[in-house]
Coordinates of C-alpha atoms in Angstrom, one line a residue:
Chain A
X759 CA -3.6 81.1 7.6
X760 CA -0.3 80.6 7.0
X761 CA 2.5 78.8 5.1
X762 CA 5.5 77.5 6.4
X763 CA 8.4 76.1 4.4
X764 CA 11.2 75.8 6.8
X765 CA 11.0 73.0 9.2
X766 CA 12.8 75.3 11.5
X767 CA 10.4 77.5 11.6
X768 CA 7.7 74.8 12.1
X769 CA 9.6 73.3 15.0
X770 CA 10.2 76.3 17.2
X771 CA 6.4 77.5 16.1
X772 CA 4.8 74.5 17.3
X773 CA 7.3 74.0 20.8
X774 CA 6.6 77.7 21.4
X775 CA 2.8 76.8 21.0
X776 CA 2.8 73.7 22.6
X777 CA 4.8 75.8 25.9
X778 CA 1.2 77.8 26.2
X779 CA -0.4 74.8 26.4
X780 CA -2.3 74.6 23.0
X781 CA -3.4 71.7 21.8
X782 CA -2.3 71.3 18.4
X783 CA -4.2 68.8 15.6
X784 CA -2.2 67.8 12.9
X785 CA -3.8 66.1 9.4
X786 CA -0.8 64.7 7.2
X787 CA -1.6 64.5 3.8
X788 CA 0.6 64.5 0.2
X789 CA -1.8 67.5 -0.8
X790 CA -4.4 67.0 -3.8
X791 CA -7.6 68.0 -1.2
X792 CA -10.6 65.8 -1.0
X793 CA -13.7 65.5 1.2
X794 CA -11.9 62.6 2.9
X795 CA -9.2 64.7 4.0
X796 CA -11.6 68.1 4.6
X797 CA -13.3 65.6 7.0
X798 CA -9.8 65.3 9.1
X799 CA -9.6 68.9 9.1
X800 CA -12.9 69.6 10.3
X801 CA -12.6 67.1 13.6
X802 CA -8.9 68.4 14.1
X803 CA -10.6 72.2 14.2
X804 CA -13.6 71.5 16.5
X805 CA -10.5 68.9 18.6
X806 CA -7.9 71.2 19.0
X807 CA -6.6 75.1 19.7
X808 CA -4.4 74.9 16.3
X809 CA -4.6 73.0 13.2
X810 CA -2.0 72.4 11.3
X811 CA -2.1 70.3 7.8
X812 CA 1.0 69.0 6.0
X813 CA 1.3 69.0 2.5
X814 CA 4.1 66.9 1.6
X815 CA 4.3 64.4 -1.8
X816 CA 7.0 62.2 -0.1
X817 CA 9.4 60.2 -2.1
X818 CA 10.4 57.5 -0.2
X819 CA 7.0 56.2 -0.1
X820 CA 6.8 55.7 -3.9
X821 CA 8.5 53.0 -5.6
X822 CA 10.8 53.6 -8.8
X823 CA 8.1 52.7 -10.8
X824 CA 5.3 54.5 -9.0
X825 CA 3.4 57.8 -10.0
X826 CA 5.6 59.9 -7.5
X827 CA 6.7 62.3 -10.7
X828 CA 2.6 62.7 -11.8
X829 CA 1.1 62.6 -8.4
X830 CA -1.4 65.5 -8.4
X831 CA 0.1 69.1 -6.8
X832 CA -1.7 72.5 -6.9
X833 CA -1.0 74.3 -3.4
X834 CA -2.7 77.1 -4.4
X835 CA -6.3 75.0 -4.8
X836 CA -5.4 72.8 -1.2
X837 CA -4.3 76.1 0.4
X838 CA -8.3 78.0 -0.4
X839 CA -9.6 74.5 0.8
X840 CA -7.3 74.3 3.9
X841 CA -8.1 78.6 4.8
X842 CA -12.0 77.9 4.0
X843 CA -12.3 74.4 7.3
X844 CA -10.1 76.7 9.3
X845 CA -6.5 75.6 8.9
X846 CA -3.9 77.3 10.8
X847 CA -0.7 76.3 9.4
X848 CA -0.3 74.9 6.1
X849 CA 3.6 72.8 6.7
X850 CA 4.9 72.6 3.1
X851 CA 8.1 71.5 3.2
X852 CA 10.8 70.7 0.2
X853 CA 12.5 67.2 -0.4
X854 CA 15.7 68.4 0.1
X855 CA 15.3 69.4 3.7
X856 CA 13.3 66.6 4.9
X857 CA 15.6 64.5 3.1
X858 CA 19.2 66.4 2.9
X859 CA 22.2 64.4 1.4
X860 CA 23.4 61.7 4.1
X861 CA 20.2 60.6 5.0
X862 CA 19.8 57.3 6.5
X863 CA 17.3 56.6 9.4
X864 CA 14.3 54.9 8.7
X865 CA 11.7 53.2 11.1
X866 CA 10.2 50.3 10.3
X867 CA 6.8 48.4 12.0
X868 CA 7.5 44.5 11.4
X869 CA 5.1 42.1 10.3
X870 CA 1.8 44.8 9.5
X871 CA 4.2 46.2 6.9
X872 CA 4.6 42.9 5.2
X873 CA 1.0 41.5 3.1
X874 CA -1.6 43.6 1.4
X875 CA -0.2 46.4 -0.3
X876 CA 3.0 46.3 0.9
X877 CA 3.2 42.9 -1.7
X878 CA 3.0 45.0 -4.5
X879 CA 4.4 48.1 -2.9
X880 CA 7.9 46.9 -1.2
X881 CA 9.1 49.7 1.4
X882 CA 5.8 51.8 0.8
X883 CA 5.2 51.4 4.5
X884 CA 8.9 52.3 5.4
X885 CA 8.3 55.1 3.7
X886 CA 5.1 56.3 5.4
X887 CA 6.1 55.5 9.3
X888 CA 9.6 57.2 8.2
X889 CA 7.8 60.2 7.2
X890 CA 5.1 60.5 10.0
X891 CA 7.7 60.0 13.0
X892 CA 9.3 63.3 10.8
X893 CA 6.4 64.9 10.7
X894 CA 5.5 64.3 14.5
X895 CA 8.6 65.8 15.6
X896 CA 8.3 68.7 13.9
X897 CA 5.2 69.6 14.3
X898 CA 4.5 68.6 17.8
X899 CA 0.8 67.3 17.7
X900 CA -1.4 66.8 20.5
X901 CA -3.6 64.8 18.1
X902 CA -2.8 63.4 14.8
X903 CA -5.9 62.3 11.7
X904 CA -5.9 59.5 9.7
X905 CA -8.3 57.7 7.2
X906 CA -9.7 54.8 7.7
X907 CA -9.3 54.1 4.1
X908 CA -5.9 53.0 4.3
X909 CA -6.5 51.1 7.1
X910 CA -3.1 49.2 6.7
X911 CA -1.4 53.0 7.3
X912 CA -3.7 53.1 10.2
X913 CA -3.0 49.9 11.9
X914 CA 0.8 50.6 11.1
X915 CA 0.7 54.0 12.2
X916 CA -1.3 53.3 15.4
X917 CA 1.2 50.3 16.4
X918 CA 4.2 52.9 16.0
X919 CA 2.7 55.8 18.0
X920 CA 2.7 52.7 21.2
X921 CA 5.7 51.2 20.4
X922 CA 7.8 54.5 20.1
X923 CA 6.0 56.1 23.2
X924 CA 5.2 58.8 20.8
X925 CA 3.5 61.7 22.6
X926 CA 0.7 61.4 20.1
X927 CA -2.7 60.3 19.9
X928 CA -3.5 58.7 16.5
X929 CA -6.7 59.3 15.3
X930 CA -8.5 57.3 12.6
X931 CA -11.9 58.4 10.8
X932 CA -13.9 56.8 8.6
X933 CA -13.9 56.7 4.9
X934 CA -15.8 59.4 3.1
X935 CA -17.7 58.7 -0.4
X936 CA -18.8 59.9 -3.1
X937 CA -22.5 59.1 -3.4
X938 CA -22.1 55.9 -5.5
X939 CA -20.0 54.9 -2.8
X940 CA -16.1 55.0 -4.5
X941 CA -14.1 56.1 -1.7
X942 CA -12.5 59.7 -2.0
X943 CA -9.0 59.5 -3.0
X944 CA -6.3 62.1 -4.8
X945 CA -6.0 58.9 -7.0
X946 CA -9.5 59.2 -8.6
X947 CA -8.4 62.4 -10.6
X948 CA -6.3 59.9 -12.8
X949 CA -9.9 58.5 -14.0
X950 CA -11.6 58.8 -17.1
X951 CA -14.8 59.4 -17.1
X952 CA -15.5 55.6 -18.2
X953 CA -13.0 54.2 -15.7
X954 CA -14.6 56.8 -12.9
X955 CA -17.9 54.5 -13.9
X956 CA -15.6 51.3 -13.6
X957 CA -14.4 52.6 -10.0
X958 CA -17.6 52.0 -8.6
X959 CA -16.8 48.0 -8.7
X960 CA -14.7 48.0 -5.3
X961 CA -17.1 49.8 -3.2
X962 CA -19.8 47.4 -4.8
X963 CA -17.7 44.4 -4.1
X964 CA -17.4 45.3 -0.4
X965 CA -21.1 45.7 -0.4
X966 CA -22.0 42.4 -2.2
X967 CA -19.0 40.6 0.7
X968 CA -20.6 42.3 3.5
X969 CA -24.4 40.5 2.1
X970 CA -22.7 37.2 2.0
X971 CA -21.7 37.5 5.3
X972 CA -24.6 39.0 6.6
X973 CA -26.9 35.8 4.4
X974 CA -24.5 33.6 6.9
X975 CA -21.3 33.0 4.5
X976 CA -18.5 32.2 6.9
X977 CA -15.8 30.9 4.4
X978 CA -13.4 33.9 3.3
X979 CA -12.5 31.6 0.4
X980 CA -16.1 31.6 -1.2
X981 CA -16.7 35.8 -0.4
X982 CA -13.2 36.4 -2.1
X983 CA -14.3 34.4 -5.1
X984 CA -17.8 36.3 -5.2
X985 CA -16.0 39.3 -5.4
X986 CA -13.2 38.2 -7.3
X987 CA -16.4 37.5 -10.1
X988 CA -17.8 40.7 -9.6
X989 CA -15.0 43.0 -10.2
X990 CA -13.3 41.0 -13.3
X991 CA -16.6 41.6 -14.9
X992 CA -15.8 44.9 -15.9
X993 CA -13.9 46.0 -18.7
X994 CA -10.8 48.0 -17.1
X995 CA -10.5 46.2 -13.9
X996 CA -7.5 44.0 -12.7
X997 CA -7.0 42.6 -9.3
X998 CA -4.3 43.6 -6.7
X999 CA -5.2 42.0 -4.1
X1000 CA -8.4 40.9 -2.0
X1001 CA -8.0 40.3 1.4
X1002 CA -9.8 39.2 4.2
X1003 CA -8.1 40.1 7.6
X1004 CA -7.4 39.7 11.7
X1005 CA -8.5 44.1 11.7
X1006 CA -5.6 44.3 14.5
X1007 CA -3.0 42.1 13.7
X1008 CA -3.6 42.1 9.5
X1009 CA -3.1 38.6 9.4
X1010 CA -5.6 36.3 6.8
X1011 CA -8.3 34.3 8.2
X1012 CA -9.7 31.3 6.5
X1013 CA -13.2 31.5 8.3
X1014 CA -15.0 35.4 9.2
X1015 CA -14.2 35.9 13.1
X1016 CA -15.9 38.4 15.1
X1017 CA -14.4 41.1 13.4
X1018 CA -12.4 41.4 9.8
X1019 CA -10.6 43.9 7.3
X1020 CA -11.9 43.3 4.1
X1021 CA -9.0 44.8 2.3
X1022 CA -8.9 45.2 -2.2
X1023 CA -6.2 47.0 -4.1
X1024 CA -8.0 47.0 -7.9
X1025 CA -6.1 48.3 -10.9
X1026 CA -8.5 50.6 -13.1
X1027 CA -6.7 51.4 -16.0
X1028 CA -3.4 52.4 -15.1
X1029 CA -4.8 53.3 -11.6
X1030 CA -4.3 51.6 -8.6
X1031 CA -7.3 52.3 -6.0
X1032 CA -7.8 51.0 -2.8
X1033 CA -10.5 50.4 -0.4
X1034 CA -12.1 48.1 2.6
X1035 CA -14.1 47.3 4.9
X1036 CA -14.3 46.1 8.5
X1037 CA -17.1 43.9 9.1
X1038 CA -18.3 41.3 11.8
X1039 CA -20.7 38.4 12.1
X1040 CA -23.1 41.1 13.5
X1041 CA -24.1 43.9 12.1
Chain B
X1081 CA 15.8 62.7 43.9
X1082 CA 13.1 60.8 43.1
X1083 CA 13.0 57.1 40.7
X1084 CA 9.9 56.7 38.3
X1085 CA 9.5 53.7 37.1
X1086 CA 6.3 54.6 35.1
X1087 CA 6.6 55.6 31.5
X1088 CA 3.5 57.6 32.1
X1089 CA 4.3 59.3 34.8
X1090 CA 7.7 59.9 33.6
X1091 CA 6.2 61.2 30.2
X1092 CA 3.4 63.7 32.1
X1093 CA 6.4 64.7 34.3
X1094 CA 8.6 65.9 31.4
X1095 CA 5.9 66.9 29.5
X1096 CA 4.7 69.4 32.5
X1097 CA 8.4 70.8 33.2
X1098 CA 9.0 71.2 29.5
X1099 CA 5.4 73.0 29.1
X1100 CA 6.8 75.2 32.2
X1101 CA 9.9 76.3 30.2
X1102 CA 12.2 74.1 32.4
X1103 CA 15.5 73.0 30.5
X1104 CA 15.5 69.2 30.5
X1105 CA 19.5 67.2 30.4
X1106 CA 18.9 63.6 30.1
X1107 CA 21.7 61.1 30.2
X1108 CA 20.6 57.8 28.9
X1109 CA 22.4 54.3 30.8
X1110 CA 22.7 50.8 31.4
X1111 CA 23.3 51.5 35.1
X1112 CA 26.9 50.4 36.4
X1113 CA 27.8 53.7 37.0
X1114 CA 31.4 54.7 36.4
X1115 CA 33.0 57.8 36.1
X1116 CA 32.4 58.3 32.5
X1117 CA 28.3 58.7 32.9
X1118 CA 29.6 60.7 36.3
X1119 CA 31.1 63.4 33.9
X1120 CA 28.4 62.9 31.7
X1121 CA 25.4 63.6 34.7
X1122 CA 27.5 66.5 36.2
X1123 CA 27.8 68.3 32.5
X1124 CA 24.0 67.8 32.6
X1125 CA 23.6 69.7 36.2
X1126 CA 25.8 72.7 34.5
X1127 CA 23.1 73.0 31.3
X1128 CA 20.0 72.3 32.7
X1129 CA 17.5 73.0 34.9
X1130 CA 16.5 69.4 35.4
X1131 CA 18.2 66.7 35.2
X1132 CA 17.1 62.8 34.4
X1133 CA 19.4 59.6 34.0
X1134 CA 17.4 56.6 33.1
X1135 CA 18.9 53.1 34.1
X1136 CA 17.5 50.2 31.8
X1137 CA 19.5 47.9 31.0
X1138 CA 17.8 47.3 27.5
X1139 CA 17.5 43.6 26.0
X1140 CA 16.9 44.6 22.3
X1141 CA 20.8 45.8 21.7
X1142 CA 22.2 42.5 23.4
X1143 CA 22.7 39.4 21.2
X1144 CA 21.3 36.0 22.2
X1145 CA 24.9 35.5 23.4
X1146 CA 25.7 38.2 24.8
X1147 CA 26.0 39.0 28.3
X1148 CA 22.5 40.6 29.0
X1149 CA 21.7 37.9 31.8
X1150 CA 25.2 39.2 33.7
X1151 CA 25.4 42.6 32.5
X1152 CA 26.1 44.7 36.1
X1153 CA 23.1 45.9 37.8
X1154 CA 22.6 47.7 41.2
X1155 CA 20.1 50.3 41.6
X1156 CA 20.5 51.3 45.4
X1157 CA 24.3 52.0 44.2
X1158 CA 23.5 54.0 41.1
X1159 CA 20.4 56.0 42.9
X1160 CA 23.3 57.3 45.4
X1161 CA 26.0 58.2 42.7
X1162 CA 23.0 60.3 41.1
X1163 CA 22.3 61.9 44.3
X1164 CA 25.3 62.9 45.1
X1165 CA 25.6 64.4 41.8
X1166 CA 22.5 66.2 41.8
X1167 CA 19.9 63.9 39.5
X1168 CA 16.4 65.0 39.8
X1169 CA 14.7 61.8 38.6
X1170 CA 16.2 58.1 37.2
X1171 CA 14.0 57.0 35.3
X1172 CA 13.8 52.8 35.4
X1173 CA 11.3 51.1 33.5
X1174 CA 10.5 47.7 33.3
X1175 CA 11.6 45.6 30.1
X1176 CA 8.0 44.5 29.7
X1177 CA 6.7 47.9 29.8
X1178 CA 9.6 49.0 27.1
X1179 CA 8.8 46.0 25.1
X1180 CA 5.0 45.1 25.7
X1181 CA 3.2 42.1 23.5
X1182 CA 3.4 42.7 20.4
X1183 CA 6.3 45.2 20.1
X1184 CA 7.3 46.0 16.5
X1185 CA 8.7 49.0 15.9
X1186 CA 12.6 49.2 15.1
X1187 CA 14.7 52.3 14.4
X1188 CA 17.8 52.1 12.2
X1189 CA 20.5 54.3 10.7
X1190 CA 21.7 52.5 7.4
X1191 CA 25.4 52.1 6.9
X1192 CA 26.4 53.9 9.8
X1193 CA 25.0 51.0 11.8
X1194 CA 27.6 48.4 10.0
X1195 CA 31.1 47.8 10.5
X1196 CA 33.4 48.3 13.0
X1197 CA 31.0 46.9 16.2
X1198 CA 27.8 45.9 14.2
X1199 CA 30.5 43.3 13.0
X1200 CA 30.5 41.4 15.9
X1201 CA 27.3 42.7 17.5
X1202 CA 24.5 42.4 14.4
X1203 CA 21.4 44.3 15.2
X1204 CA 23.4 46.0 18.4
X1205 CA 22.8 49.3 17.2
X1206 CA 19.2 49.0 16.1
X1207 CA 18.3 48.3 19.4
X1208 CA 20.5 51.4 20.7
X1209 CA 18.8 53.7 18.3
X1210 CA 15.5 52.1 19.0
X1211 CA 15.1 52.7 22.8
X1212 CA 17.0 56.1 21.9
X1213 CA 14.1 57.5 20.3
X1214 CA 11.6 55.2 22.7
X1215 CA 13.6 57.4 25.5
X1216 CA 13.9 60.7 24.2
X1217 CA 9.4 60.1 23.7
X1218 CA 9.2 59.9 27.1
X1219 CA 11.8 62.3 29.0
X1220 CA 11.6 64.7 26.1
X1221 CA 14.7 66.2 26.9
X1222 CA 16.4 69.6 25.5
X1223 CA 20.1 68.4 25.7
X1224 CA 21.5 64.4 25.5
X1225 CA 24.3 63.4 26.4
X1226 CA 26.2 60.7 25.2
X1227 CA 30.7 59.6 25.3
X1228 CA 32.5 59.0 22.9
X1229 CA 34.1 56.1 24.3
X1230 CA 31.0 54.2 21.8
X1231 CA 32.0 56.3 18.8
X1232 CA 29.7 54.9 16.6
X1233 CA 27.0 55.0 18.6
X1234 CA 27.5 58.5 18.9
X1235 CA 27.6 59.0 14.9
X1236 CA 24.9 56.9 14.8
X1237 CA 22.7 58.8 17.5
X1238 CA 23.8 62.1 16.0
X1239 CA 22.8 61.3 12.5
X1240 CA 19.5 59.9 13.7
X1241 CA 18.6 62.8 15.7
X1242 CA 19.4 65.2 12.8
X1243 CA 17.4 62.4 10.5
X1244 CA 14.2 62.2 12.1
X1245 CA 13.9 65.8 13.1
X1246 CA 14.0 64.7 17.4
X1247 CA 13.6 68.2 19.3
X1248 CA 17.0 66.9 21.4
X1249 CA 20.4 68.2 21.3
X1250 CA 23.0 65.4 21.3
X1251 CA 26.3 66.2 23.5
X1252 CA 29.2 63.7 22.7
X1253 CA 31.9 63.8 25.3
X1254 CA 35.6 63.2 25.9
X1255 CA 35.8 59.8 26.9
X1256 CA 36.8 59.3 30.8
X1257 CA 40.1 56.9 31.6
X1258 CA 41.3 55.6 35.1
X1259 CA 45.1 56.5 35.4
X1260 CA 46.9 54.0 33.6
X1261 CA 44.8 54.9 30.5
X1262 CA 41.5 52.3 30.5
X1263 CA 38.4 54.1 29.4
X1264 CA 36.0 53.4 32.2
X1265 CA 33.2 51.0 31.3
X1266 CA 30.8 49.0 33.1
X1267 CA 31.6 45.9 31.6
X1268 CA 35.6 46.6 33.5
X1269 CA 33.6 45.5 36.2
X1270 CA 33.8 41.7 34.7
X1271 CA 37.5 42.0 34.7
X1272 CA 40.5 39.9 37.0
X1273 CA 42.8 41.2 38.4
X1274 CA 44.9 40.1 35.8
X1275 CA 43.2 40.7 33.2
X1276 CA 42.2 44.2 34.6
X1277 CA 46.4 44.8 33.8
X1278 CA 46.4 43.8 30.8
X1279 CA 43.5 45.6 29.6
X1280 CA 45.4 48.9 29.5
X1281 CA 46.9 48.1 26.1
X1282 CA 43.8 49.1 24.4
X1283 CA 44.6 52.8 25.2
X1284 CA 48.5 51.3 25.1
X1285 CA 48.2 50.6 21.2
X1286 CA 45.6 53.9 20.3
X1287 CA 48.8 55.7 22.1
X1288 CA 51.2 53.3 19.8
X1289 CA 49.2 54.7 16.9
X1290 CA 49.2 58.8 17.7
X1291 CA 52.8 58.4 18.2
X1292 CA 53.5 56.5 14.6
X1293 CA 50.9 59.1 13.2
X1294 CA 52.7 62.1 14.9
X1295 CA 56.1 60.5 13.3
X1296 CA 54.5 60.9 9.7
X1297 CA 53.2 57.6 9.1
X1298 CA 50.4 57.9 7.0
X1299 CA 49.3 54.2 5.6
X1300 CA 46.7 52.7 8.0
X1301 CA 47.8 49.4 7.3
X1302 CA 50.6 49.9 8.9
X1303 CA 49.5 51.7 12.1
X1304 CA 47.1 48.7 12.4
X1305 CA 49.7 46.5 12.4
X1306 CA 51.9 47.8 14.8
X1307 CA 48.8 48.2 16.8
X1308 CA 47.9 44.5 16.8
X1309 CA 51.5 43.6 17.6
X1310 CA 51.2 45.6 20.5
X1311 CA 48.1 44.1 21.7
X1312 CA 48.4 40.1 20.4
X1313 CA 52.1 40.2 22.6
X1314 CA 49.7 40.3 26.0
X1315 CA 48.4 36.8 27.4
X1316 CA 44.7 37.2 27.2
X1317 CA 43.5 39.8 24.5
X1318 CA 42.2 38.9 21.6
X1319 CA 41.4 41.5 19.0
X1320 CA 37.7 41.9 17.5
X1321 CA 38.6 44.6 15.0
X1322 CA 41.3 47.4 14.5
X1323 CA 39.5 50.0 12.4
X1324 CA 40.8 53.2 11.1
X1325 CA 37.7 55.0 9.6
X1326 CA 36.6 58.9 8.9
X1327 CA 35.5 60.4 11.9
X1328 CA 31.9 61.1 10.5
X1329 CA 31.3 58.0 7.4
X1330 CA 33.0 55.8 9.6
X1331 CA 34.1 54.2 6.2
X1332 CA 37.7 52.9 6.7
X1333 CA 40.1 54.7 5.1
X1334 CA 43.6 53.4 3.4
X1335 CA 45.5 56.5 4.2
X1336 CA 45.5 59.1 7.2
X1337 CA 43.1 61.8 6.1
X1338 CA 43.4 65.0 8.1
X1339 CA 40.8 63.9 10.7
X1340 CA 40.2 59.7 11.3
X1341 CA 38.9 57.8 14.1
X1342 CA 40.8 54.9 15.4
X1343 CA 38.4 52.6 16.5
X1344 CA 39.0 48.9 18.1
X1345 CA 37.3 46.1 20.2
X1346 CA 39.3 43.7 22.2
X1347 CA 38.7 40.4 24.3
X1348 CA 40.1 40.3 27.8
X1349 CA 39.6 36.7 28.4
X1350 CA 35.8 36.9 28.1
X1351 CA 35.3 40.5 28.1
X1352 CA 34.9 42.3 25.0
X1353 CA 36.2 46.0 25.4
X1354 CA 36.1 49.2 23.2
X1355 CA 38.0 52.6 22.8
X1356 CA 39.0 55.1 20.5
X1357 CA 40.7 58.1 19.3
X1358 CA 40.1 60.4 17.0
X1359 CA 43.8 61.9 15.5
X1360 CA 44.6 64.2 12.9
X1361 CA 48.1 65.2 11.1
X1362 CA 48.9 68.0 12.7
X1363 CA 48.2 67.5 16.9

């Protein structure tokens, strides 16, 4: 495995690669290693000839008050975890060259960008599709991994890949768990053990909204409220946002269509965790 | 020569020749030919081993009154002025396949992309840069190549290129003029033959300015006004803006530096014309 710095040297790597006709699979991620990303890693390697993961905490995706500064790094842990599900190329690139003085493009992916997180994050998504469209053209991929668990990102990032005729295909997994269900995220390290207990409260509210619909609850109103009950019954616990969604177009419906994105931001101390859920009238 | 009309096939093409080690020149247009995308195709033929013109004329960088429905178009005419010249493929997609149902996706280079035209022309240059990268997706070209008759969309296009990492190297060059001095454009075309006379004293008052330069003046205020003396004098022209801006901020400046660009846009009757110089002190 190796470990590239220079996006140079990543750009004429994976053209000169992508010449020979390898297919290359390509898991962007701001580093911190979970099971959800080592998932991504593992399709990408059985997928593709090469496999290339990006670790990159990028700025512009974190707002002036966000934990950009305190986001988890240790390269050295991600790098044994990348070498151990058969990573290639590790892309590790500084600020300062993906973003030298003068920069000014940014792509933007109207309407998904604007309700669930990007309320409380403004730009967040700018950030991200800025970032990826980098990150394509450097690296070249024949297929790119996502999670499901930021299925905003996903609906975004798929939407960009058509609209920009990127030579891409966009591929999104599902969420990985632990076993009491709280979604793997770089975030959860910022827990304490109590709030790690707390955490558990927006998987279980996705359960207890997936019963109602199942027991014939139609209204998005009354299955918000349920939740809404469930969650501020803990001690640590402060609602974002819950959301009940279109899954394509992200757009709130009153009554549960065919198919919805149950979507929750939940503070947990002074975390901020997401998580959803698509779900339909049948199951 | 062949025409694709296809973004698919267009894409697997270009994808295929580049995987082949071929050399792709692309030179993007609005069709209208004219002896500036002429210069432009045949710089292409020296560079590359293929070469592709695409000819769409594209809705998203016309305002809702501007002069989309008339703007010039005849393939059969453009096809033979690329085979004469030695075009391997034009590439002319349909404006619903650009732009399908539930397009979102916008490009844009901040501050670059105001001023000067984006003036007169809001959101001109975000639909430039958006079919740009839309474009260089799907031909995947090695070189592009752009004039400098639209200086700022060349600054624009060059900033963005370097911005988002695009595997494309953007040639700007020297801007073609008929005899008397008009830069060729497609929109000359619209012209009277009145007004077709008159329209030389866009090149009339950049000359006007080289000279005052060349004589020491140094205040741009100045130079501007001489400039729109020269041109207000004439029956029908009507001046948009007189800009005298650094060649690569394209932030006016007050004084001659050692390298500016002398930018203006001028109504004919009711055609809006461009040109530009770039000067420096010393010639």
């Amino acid at each position: 495995m190796r470990i590239i710095r220079s996006i140079k040297v990543m750009q004429d790597y994976s053209g000169a690669e992508k010449n020979k006709g390898k297919k290359i699979g390509f898991v962007p991620t701001m580093g911190a290693l979970h099971q959800g990303h080592l998932s991504l890693i593992r399709q990408a390697r059985k997928e593709n000839d090469l496999v290339v993961v990006s670790i990159f905490v990028n700025p512009t995706q974190f707002g002036p008050k966000e934990d950009f500064k305190k986001y988890p790094r240790n390269l050295q842990k991600d790098a044994l975890l990348c070498k151990k599900n058969g990573v290639d190329i590790i892309f590790s690139p500084s600020s300062k060259q993906m973003y030298p003085s003068g920069y000014k493009t940014y792509v933007n992916v109207q309407d998904l960008s604007c309700g669930l997180c990007a309320r409380s994050r403004p730009g967040h998504f700018q950030g991200v599709t800025t970032v990826v469209t980098k990150l394509f053209n450097i690296v070249s991929p024949t297929n790119a991994y996502f999670g499901h668990k930021d299925a905003q990102q996903a609906a975004i990032i798929n939407r960009m890949a058509l609209d920009l005729n990127l030579p891409v295909k966009v591929r999104v997994s599902p969420t990985i768990r632990e076993k009491d269900g709280l979604a793997f995220s770089s975030r959860n390290l910022y827990l304490s053990q109590q709030e790690r207990k707390e955490a558990v409260v927006l998987s279980e509210s996705l359960k207890l909204a997936r019963e109602l619909i199942k027991a014939g609850e139609k209204k998005s109103a009354v299955i918000v409220a349920a939740m809404r009950k469930l969650i501020t019954a803990g001690r640590s616990a402060k609602i974002d946002y819950i959301c009940i969604v279109d899954a394509k177009t992200l757009k709130p419906v009153p009554a549960i269509p065919g198919k919805c994105l149950i979507a929750l931001a939940v503070w947990i101390g002074k975390t901020r965790l997401i998580d959803n859920l698509v779900v339909s009238r049948k199951f």
